[in-house]
Amino acid sequence: MSEADERAIVRSEIRWAVVAIAAVSVIMLAVIFAAIAMHINPPSNVERINPQDLHLSAEFTEANLGTKVEANGQITARIVATQFAFVPRCVVLPADRPVTLRFSSPDVIHGLLVSGTNVNTMVVPGYVSQVHTVLRKTGDLLMPCHEYCGLGHSEMSGTIRVVPSAQFRPGPDGRVACAAK
Ligand code: CUA
């Protein structure tokens, strides 16, 4: 190969390298612009929580888990995803009303979906995963963990018990729990 040929190849390689760097830069700038200017962030809302003591204070203490109707009427279920269970194992929610599910993990990354619904999120330690939805089907919906989280992963699942709105009766403290079966 002549020297001129080699120089031509090197020039071609540099041109393509510039194209690749430019494409990556454009994509990076678009991501940064979306995050800063348009507040488009990863699908789970960016809400941080300390995974080491989330069960000791504030929102995800044991007494605060499960379904609660807030003072403003908003229905929220708080669930801890931990190796290898959802706590509580079963939550009650009404059908055909807007509900919010909030999850956090004290250990490793978990994930979940609620069968037959659009609820599907990862639960990353250090963050609160929040899902808004309206559940249309009544009955016990299976909520398996769908992110490999250790040896007990395949045993990790919970239940979302969807009851007709008329049968959704919170107690005086606004709480609703699954009746023992
Ligand atoms: Cu939790 Cu897999």
Short mmCIF file of N, CA, C and O in Angstrom, two decimals, residues 3-118:
data_model
loop_
_atom_site.label_atom_id
_atom_site.label_comp_id
_atom_site.label_asym_id
_atom_site.label_seq_id
_atom_site.Cartn_x
_atom_site.Cartn_y
_atom_site.Cartn_z
N GLU A 3 1.98 5.26 0.49
CA GLU A 3 1.80 6.20 1.60
C GLU A 3 0.53 7.05 1.40
O GLU A 3 -0.17 7.37 2.35
N ALA A 4 0.26 7.38 0.16
CA ALA A 4 -0.92 8.21 -0.14
C ALA A 4 -2.20 7.45 0.23
O ALA A 4 -3.13 8.02 0.82
N ASP A 5 -2.23 6.14 -0.08
CA ASP A 5 -3.40 5.33 0.29
C ASP A 5 -3.60 5.33 1.80
O ASP A 5 -4.71 5.49 2.30
N GLU A 6 -2.47 5.14 2.52
CA GLU A 6 -2.59 5.11 3.99
C GLU A 6 -3.13 6.41 4.54
O GLU A 6 -3.98 6.42 5.42
N ARG A 7 -2.62 7.53 3.97
CA ARG A 7 -3.11 8.83 4.45
C ARG A 7 -4.61 8.97 4.18
O ARG A 7 -5.35 9.48 5.00
N ALA A 8 -5.05 8.49 3.05
CA ALA A 8 -6.48 8.57 2.71
C ALA A 8 -7.31 7.76 3.70
O ALA A 8 -8.37 8.21 4.15
N ILE A 9 -6.78 6.58 4.08
CA ILE A 9 -7.52 5.75 5.05
C ILE A 9 -7.60 6.44 6.39
O ILE A 9 -8.67 6.49 7.04
N VAL A 10 -6.47 7.01 6.83
CA VAL A 10 -6.46 7.69 8.14
C VAL A 10 -7.44 8.86 8.12
O VAL A 10 -8.21 9.05 9.07
N ARG A 11 -7.44 9.63 7.00
CA ARG A 11 -8.38 10.77 6.92
C ARG A 11 -9.82 10.28 7.01
O ARG A 11 -10.65 10.86 7.70
N SER A 12 -10.11 9.18 6.33
CA SER A 12 -11.46 8.62 6.36
C SER A 12 -11.84 8.19 7.78
O SER A 12 -12.94 8.47 8.27
N GLU A 13 -10.89 7.53 8.47
CA GLU A 13 -11.18 7.10 9.85
C GLU A 13 -11.45 8.29 10.75
O GLU A 13 -12.36 8.27 11.58
N ILE A 14 -10.66 9.34 10.59
CA ILE A 14 -10.86 10.53 11.43
C ILE A 14 -12.23 11.16 11.14
O ILE A 14 -12.95 11.55 12.07
N ARG A 15 -12.58 11.21 9.85
CA ARG A 15 -13.90 11.78 9.51
C ARG A 15 -15.02 11.01 10.21
O ARG A 15 -15.92 11.59 10.81
N TRP A 16 -14.94 9.68 10.16
CA TRP A 16 -16.01 8.89 10.78
C TRP A 16 -15.98 9.01 12.31
O TRP A 16 -17.04 9.01 12.96
N ALA A 17 -14.78 9.15 12.87
CA ALA A 17 -14.70 9.35 14.32
C ALA A 17 -15.38 10.66 14.71
O ALA A 17 -16.12 10.73 15.69
N VAL A 18 -15.17 11.70 13.89
CA VAL A 18 -15.80 13.00 14.17
C VAL A 18 -17.33 12.85 14.09
O VAL A 18 -18.07 13.36 14.94
N VAL A 19 -17.80 12.12 13.08
CA VAL A 19 -19.25 11.92 12.95
C VAL A 19 -19.80 11.21 14.19
O VAL A 19 -20.83 11.61 14.77
N ALA A 20 -19.09 10.15 14.67
CA ALA A 20 -19.56 9.39 15.83
C ALA A 20 -19.57 10.27 17.08
O ALA A 20 -20.54 10.28 17.84
N ILE A 21 -18.49 11.05 17.26
CA ILE A 21 -18.42 11.92 18.45
C ILE A 21 -19.52 12.97 18.39
O ILE A 21 -20.18 13.26 19.39
N ALA A 22 -19.78 13.51 17.20
CA ALA A 22 -20.83 14.52 17.07
C ALA A 22 -22.19 13.91 17.40
O ALA A 22 -22.99 14.53 18.12
N ALA A 23 -22.46 12.68 16.92
CA ALA A 23 -23.76 12.06 17.18
C ALA A 23 -23.95 11.83 18.68
O ALA A 23 -25.01 12.13 19.25
N VAL A 24 -22.90 11.31 19.35
CA VAL A 24 -23.00 11.06 20.79
C VAL A 24 -23.20 12.38 21.53
O VAL A 24 -24.01 12.48 22.47
N SER A 25 -22.49 13.44 21.09
CA SER A 25 -22.63 14.74 21.77
C SER A 25 -24.05 15.27 21.64
O SER A 25 -24.62 15.79 22.61
N VAL A 26 -24.63 15.14 20.44
CA VAL A 26 -26.00 15.62 20.25
C VAL A 26 -26.95 14.87 21.18
O VAL A 26 -27.81 15.47 21.84
N ILE A 27 -26.79 13.55 21.28
CA ILE A 27 -27.68 12.75 22.13
C ILE A 27 -27.50 13.14 23.61
O ILE A 27 -28.47 13.34 24.34
N MET A 28 -26.25 13.29 24.03
CA MET A 28 -25.98 13.69 25.42
C MET A 28 -26.62 15.04 25.73
O MET A 28 -27.25 15.22 26.77
N LEU A 29 -26.44 16.01 24.81
CA LEU A 29 -27.01 17.33 25.04
C LEU A 29 -28.53 17.25 25.09
O LEU A 29 -29.17 17.93 25.90
N ALA A 30 -29.14 16.39 24.26
CA ALA A 30 -30.59 16.25 24.28
C ALA A 30 -31.05 15.70 25.62
O ALA A 30 -32.06 16.15 26.19
N VAL A 31 -30.31 14.70 26.16
CA VAL A 31 -30.68 14.13 27.46
C VAL A 31 -30.57 15.18 28.56
O VAL A 31 -31.46 15.34 29.40
N ILE A 32 -29.46 15.93 28.54
CA ILE A 32 -29.25 16.94 29.58
C ILE A 32 -30.30 18.04 29.45
O ILE A 32 -30.89 18.49 30.44
N PHE A 33 -30.59 18.46 28.21
CA PHE A 33 -31.60 19.49 27.99
C PHE A 33 -32.96 19.00 28.50
O PHE A 33 -33.68 19.73 29.20
N ALA A 34 -33.33 17.74 28.19
CA ALA A 34 -34.63 17.21 28.61
C ALA A 34 -34.72 17.18 30.14
O ALA A 34 -35.76 17.48 30.71
N ALA A 35 -33.62 16.82 30.79
CA ALA A 35 -33.64 16.72 32.25
C ALA A 35 -33.75 18.08 32.90
O ALA A 35 -34.51 18.28 33.84
N ILE A 36 -32.97 19.06 32.40
CA ILE A 36 -32.89 20.36 33.07
C ILE A 36 -34.03 21.27 32.64
O ILE A 36 -34.73 21.84 33.49
N ALA A 37 -34.26 21.39 31.34
CA ALA A 37 -35.23 22.37 30.86
C ALA A 37 -36.65 21.82 30.86
O ALA A 37 -37.60 22.54 31.12
N MET A 38 -36.82 20.52 30.57
CA MET A 38 -38.17 19.98 30.42
C MET A 38 -38.55 19.06 31.56
O MET A 38 -39.66 18.52 31.59
N HIS A 39 -37.64 18.86 32.50
CA HIS A 39 -37.90 18.00 33.67
C HIS A 39 -38.35 16.60 33.27
O HIS A 39 -39.25 16.03 33.87
N ILE A 40 -37.76 16.08 32.21
CA ILE A 40 -38.02 14.69 31.83
C ILE A 40 -36.92 13.83 32.43
O ILE A 40 -35.75 13.93 32.06
N ASN A 41 -37.29 13.01 33.39
CA ASN A 41 -36.32 12.22 34.15
C ASN A 41 -36.66 10.74 34.00
O ASN A 41 -37.64 10.39 33.36
N PRO A 42 -35.85 9.85 34.60
CA PRO A 42 -36.19 8.42 34.53
C PRO A 42 -37.62 8.18 35.00
O PRO A 42 -38.14 8.94 35.82
N PRO A 43 -38.28 7.12 34.50
CA PRO A 43 -39.71 6.92 34.71
C PRO A 43 -40.15 6.93 36.17
O PRO A 43 -41.21 7.45 36.48
N SER A 44 -39.38 6.36 37.07
CA SER A 44 -39.75 6.51 38.47
C SER A 44 -39.37 7.93 38.86
O SER A 44 -38.27 8.36 38.55
N ASN A 45 -40.31 8.63 39.49
CA ASN A 45 -40.01 10.02 39.81
C ASN A 45 -38.76 10.08 40.68
O ASN A 45 -38.52 9.22 41.49
N VAL A 46 -37.97 11.10 40.49
CA VAL A 46 -36.71 11.16 41.22
C VAL A 46 -36.98 11.71 42.61
O VAL A 46 -37.10 12.90 42.82
N GLU A 47 -37.12 10.79 43.53
CA GLU A 47 -37.43 11.15 44.91
C GLU A 47 -36.53 10.27 45.76
O GLU A 47 -36.64 9.05 45.73
N ARG A 48 -35.63 10.86 46.47
CA ARG A 48 -34.62 10.07 47.17
C ARG A 48 -35.07 9.72 48.58
O ARG A 48 -35.83 10.44 49.21
N ILE A 49 -34.60 8.56 49.05
CA ILE A 49 -34.89 8.14 50.42
C ILE A 49 -33.69 7.32 50.87
O ILE A 49 -33.08 6.61 50.08
N ASN A 50 -33.32 7.45 52.14
CA ASN A 50 -32.18 6.70 52.64
C ASN A 50 -32.59 5.24 52.86
O ASN A 50 -33.44 4.97 53.69
N PRO A 51 -32.01 4.29 52.10
CA PRO A 51 -32.44 2.89 52.24
C PRO A 51 -32.09 2.29 53.60
O PRO A 51 -32.67 1.29 54.00
N GLN A 52 -31.14 2.90 54.31
CA GLN A 52 -30.69 2.28 55.56
C GLN A 52 -31.66 2.48 56.71
O GLN A 52 -31.71 1.68 57.63
N ASP A 53 -32.44 3.56 56.67
CA ASP A 53 -33.33 3.77 57.81
C ASP A 53 -34.76 4.09 57.37
O ASP A 53 -35.52 4.68 58.13
N LEU A 54 -35.14 3.65 56.15
CA LEU A 54 -36.48 4.02 55.68
C LEU A 54 -37.58 3.37 56.53
O LEU A 54 -38.69 3.87 56.59
N HIS A 55 -37.23 2.23 57.21
CA HIS A 55 -38.23 1.55 58.03
C HIS A 55 -38.30 2.13 59.44
O HIS A 55 -39.10 1.71 60.26
N LEU A 56 -37.43 3.07 59.75
CA LEU A 56 -37.35 3.58 61.13
C LEU A 56 -38.05 4.91 61.31
O LEU A 56 -38.47 5.25 62.41
N SER A 57 -38.15 5.69 60.24
CA SER A 57 -38.76 7.00 60.42
C SER A 57 -39.56 7.35 59.18
O SER A 57 -39.32 6.83 58.10
N ALA A 58 -40.53 8.20 59.37
CA ALA A 58 -41.28 8.82 58.28
C ALA A 58 -42.12 7.82 57.49
O ALA A 58 -42.73 6.93 58.05
N GLU A 59 -42.07 7.94 56.17
CA GLU A 59 -43.13 7.38 55.35
C GLU A 59 -43.23 5.85 55.37
O GLU A 59 -44.32 5.29 55.35
N PHE A 60 -42.10 5.17 55.38
CA PHE A 60 -42.14 3.72 55.19
C PHE A 60 -41.95 2.93 56.48
O PHE A 60 -41.47 1.80 56.47
N THR A 61 -42.33 3.52 57.61
CA THR A 61 -42.34 2.75 58.85
C THR A 61 -43.45 1.71 58.77
O THR A 61 -44.42 1.88 58.02
N GLU A 62 -43.32 0.65 59.57
CA GLU A 62 -44.27 -0.46 59.47
C GLU A 62 -45.72 0.01 59.63
O GLU A 62 -46.61 -0.40 58.89
N ALA A 63 -45.95 0.92 60.61
CA ALA A 63 -47.32 1.34 60.88
C ALA A 63 -47.91 2.15 59.74
O ALA A 63 -49.12 2.33 59.65
N ASN A 64 -47.07 2.65 58.86
CA ASN A 64 -47.54 3.52 57.79
C ASN A 64 -47.69 2.79 56.45
O ASN A 64 -48.06 3.38 55.45
N LEU A 65 -47.38 1.48 56.46
CA LEU A 65 -47.46 0.73 55.20
C LEU A 65 -48.89 0.31 54.91
O LEU A 65 -49.73 0.27 55.79
N GLY A 66 -49.14 -0.03 53.65
CA GLY A 66 -50.48 -0.43 53.24
C GLY A 66 -51.24 0.74 52.67
O GLY A 66 -50.67 1.78 52.34
N THR A 67 -52.55 0.55 52.57
CA THR A 67 -53.39 1.55 51.90
C THR A 67 -53.91 2.58 52.89
O THR A 67 -54.34 2.24 53.98
N LYS A 68 -53.85 3.83 52.48
CA LYS A 68 -54.40 4.90 53.32
C LYS A 68 -55.10 5.92 52.44
O LYS A 68 -54.60 6.29 51.37
N VAL A 69 -56.27 6.36 52.90
CA VAL A 69 -56.95 7.46 52.24
C VAL A 69 -56.48 8.73 52.94
O VAL A 69 -56.71 8.92 54.14
N GLU A 70 -55.80 9.59 52.21
CA GLU A 70 -55.25 10.81 52.81
C GLU A 70 -56.38 11.79 53.09
O GLU A 70 -57.50 11.64 52.60
N ALA A 71 -56.05 12.83 53.87
CA ALA A 71 -57.05 13.82 54.25
C ALA A 71 -57.70 14.46 53.03
O ALA A 71 -58.88 14.80 53.04
N ASN A 72 -56.93 14.60 51.94
CA ASN A 72 -57.48 15.24 50.74
C ASN A 72 -58.21 14.25 49.83
O ASN A 72 -58.58 14.58 48.71
N GLY A 73 -58.39 12.99 50.31
CA GLY A 73 -59.12 12.00 49.53
C GLY A 73 -58.25 11.15 48.62
O GLY A 73 -58.72 10.19 48.02
N GLN A 74 -56.98 11.51 48.52
CA GLN A 74 -56.08 10.74 47.66
C GLN A 74 -55.81 9.37 48.29
O GLN A 74 -55.60 9.26 49.50
N ILE A 75 -55.84 8.33 47.46
CA ILE A 75 -55.66 6.96 47.96
C ILE A 75 -54.24 6.51 47.62
O ILE A 75 -53.85 6.46 46.46
N THR A 76 -53.48 6.20 48.66
CA THR A 76 -52.08 5.84 48.47
C THR A 76 -51.79 4.51 49.15
O THR A 76 -52.19 4.29 50.29
N ALA A 77 -51.10 3.61 48.44
CA ALA A 77 -50.61 2.37 49.04
C ALA A 77 -49.10 2.44 49.12
O ALA A 77 -48.44 2.74 48.13
N ARG A 78 -48.57 2.21 50.31
CA ARG A 78 -47.11 2.24 50.51
C ARG A 78 -46.62 0.82 50.76
O ARG A 78 -47.17 0.12 51.61
N ILE A 79 -45.64 0.42 50.00
CA ILE A 79 -45.17 -0.97 50.04
C ILE A 79 -43.65 -0.97 50.04
O ILE A 79 -43.03 -0.26 49.24
N VAL A 80 -43.07 -1.78 50.93
CA VAL A 80 -41.62 -1.97 50.93
C VAL A 80 -41.33 -3.26 50.18
O VAL A 80 -41.93 -4.30 50.45
N ALA A 81 -40.42 -3.18 49.21
CA ALA A 81 -39.98 -4.37 48.48
C ALA A 81 -38.64 -4.78 49.09
O ALA A 81 -37.68 -4.01 49.05
N THR A 82 -38.60 -5.96 49.68
CA THR A 82 -37.40 -6.38 50.38
C THR A 82 -37.14 -7.85 50.10
O THR A 82 -38.04 -8.58 49.71
N GLN A 83 -35.91 -8.30 50.27
CA GLN A 83 -35.58 -9.70 50.04
C GLN A 83 -36.29 -10.55 51.10
O GLN A 83 -35.95 -10.45 52.27
N PHE A 84 -37.28 -11.38 50.82
CA PHE A 84 -37.85 -11.65 49.52
C PHE A 84 -39.36 -11.58 49.64
O PHE A 84 -40.05 -12.57 49.51
N ALA A 85 -39.84 -10.39 49.90
CA ALA A 85 -41.28 -10.22 50.07
C ALA A 85 -41.65 -8.77 49.84
O ALA A 85 -40.81 -7.88 49.91
N PHE A 86 -42.93 -8.57 49.56
CA PHE A 86 -43.48 -7.23 49.61
C PHE A 86 -44.14 -7.07 50.97
O PHE A 86 -44.81 -7.98 51.46
N VAL A 87 -43.93 -5.93 51.60
CA VAL A 87 -44.52 -5.67 52.92
C VAL A 87 -45.42 -4.45 52.80
O VAL A 87 -44.92 -3.38 52.47
N PRO A 88 -46.72 -4.57 53.05
CA PRO A 88 -47.42 -5.81 53.37
C PRO A 88 -47.58 -6.71 52.13
O PRO A 88 -47.44 -6.24 51.01
N ARG A 89 -47.87 -7.98 52.41
CA ARG A 89 -48.00 -8.94 51.30
C ARG A 89 -49.23 -8.66 50.45
O ARG A 89 -49.28 -9.06 49.30
N CYS A 90 -50.22 -8.03 51.04
CA CYS A 90 -51.49 -7.79 50.35
C CYS A 90 -51.95 -6.38 50.67
O CYS A 90 -51.87 -5.96 51.82
N VAL A 91 -52.35 -5.65 49.64
CA VAL A 91 -52.96 -4.34 49.88
C VAL A 91 -54.30 -4.28 49.16
O VAL A 91 -54.50 -4.89 48.12
N VAL A 92 -55.22 -3.52 49.76
CA VAL A 92 -56.56 -3.34 49.19
C VAL A 92 -56.63 -2.00 48.49
O VAL A 92 -56.17 -1.00 49.03
N LEU A 93 -57.19 -2.01 47.29
CA LEU A 93 -57.40 -0.75 46.58
C LEU A 93 -58.76 -0.81 45.90
O LEU A 93 -59.24 -1.89 45.53
N PRO A 94 -59.40 0.34 45.72
CA PRO A 94 -60.71 0.36 45.07
C PRO A 94 -60.57 0.37 43.55
O PRO A 94 -59.60 0.91 43.01
N ALA A 95 -61.56 -0.22 42.88
CA ALA A 95 -61.58 -0.17 41.42
C ALA A 95 -62.09 1.18 40.94
O ALA A 95 -62.82 1.87 41.66
N ASP A 96 -61.69 1.57 39.75
CA ASP A 96 -62.23 2.74 39.04
C ASP A 96 -62.03 4.05 39.77
O ASP A 96 -62.83 4.98 39.60
N ARG A 97 -61.01 4.12 40.60
CA ARG A 97 -60.66 5.40 41.23
C ARG A 97 -59.16 5.60 41.10
O ARG A 97 -58.41 4.63 41.14
N PRO A 98 -58.71 6.86 40.95
CA PRO A 98 -57.27 7.09 40.85
C PRO A 98 -56.56 6.67 42.14
O PRO A 98 -57.01 7.04 43.24
N VAL A 99 -55.54 5.87 42.01
CA VAL A 99 -54.77 5.44 43.18
C VAL A 99 -53.28 5.66 42.89
O VAL A 99 -52.85 5.71 41.75
N THR A 100 -52.55 5.78 43.97
CA THR A 100 -51.10 5.97 43.86
C THR A 100 -50.41 4.86 44.63
O THR A 100 -50.79 4.57 45.77
N LEU A 101 -49.44 4.22 44.02
CA LEU A 101 -48.65 3.21 44.70
C LEU A 101 -47.24 3.75 44.87
O LEU A 101 -46.66 4.30 43.93
N ARG A 102 -46.73 3.61 46.10
CA ARG A 102 -45.36 4.08 46.36
C ARG A 102 -44.54 2.93 46.94
O ARG A 102 -44.98 2.26 47.88
N PHE A 103 -43.37 2.72 46.36
CA PHE A 103 -42.53 1.59 46.75
C PHE A 103 -41.14 2.09 47.13
O PHE A 103 -40.65 3.07 46.57
N SER A 104 -40.51 1.38 48.06
CA SER A 104 -39.09 1.62 48.30
C SER A 104 -38.45 0.31 48.72
O SER A 104 -39.12 -0.64 49.11
N SER A 105 -37.13 0.26 48.59
CA SER A 105 -36.37 -0.96 48.90
C SER A 105 -35.27 -0.63 49.90
O SER A 105 -34.53 0.33 49.70
N PRO A 106 -35.14 -1.44 50.96
CA PRO A 106 -34.04 -1.22 51.89
C PRO A 106 -32.79 -2.02 51.51
O PRO A 106 -31.76 -1.88 52.17
N ASP A 107 -32.87 -2.89 50.50
CA ASP A 107 -31.71 -3.74 50.23
C ASP A 107 -31.21 -3.65 48.79
O ASP A 107 -30.30 -2.90 48.50
N VAL A 108 -31.82 -4.40 47.88
CA VAL A 108 -31.29 -4.46 46.52
C VAL A 108 -32.38 -4.00 45.54
O VAL A 108 -33.48 -3.65 45.96
N ILE A 109 -32.06 -4.02 44.26
CA ILE A 109 -33.02 -3.61 43.25
C ILE A 109 -34.08 -4.70 43.10
O ILE A 109 -33.75 -5.88 42.91
N HIS A 110 -35.32 -4.33 43.23
CA HIS A 110 -36.44 -5.20 42.92
C HIS A 110 -37.21 -4.57 41.77
O HIS A 110 -36.92 -3.44 41.35
N GLY A 111 -38.21 -5.28 41.28
CA GLY A 111 -39.08 -4.72 40.27
C GLY A 111 -40.44 -5.35 40.47
O GLY A 111 -40.57 -6.32 41.21
N LEU A 112 -41.46 -4.78 39.88
CA LEU A 112 -42.76 -5.39 40.05
C LEU A 112 -43.67 -5.01 38.91
O LEU A 112 -43.49 -4.00 38.24
N LEU A 113 -44.64 -5.88 38.71
CA LEU A 113 -45.75 -5.53 37.84
C LEU A 113 -47.00 -6.07 38.52
O LEU A 113 -46.93 -6.98 39.35
N VAL A 114 -48.12 -5.45 38.19
CA VAL A 114 -49.40 -5.95 38.69
C VAL A 114 -50.11 -6.53 37.49
O VAL A 114 -50.40 -5.82 36.52
N SER A 115 -50.38 -7.83 37.55
CA SER A 115 -50.87 -8.55 36.37
C SER A 115 -52.17 -7.93 35.87
O SER A 115 -53.06 -7.59 36.64
N GLY A 116 -52.25 -7.76 34.57
CA GLY A 116 -53.46 -7.24 33.94
C GLY A 116 -53.63 -5.74 34.05
O GLY A 116 -54.70 -5.22 33.73
N THR A 117 -52.60 -5.01 34.52
CA THR A 117 -52.70 -3.56 34.64
C THR A 117 -51.47 -2.93 33.97
O THR A 117 -50.58 -3.64 33.51
N ASN A 118 -51.42 -1.61 33.98
CA ASN A 118 -50.25 -0.93 33.42
C ASN A 118 -49.20 -0.64 34.49
O ASN A 118 -48.26 0.09 34.24
#
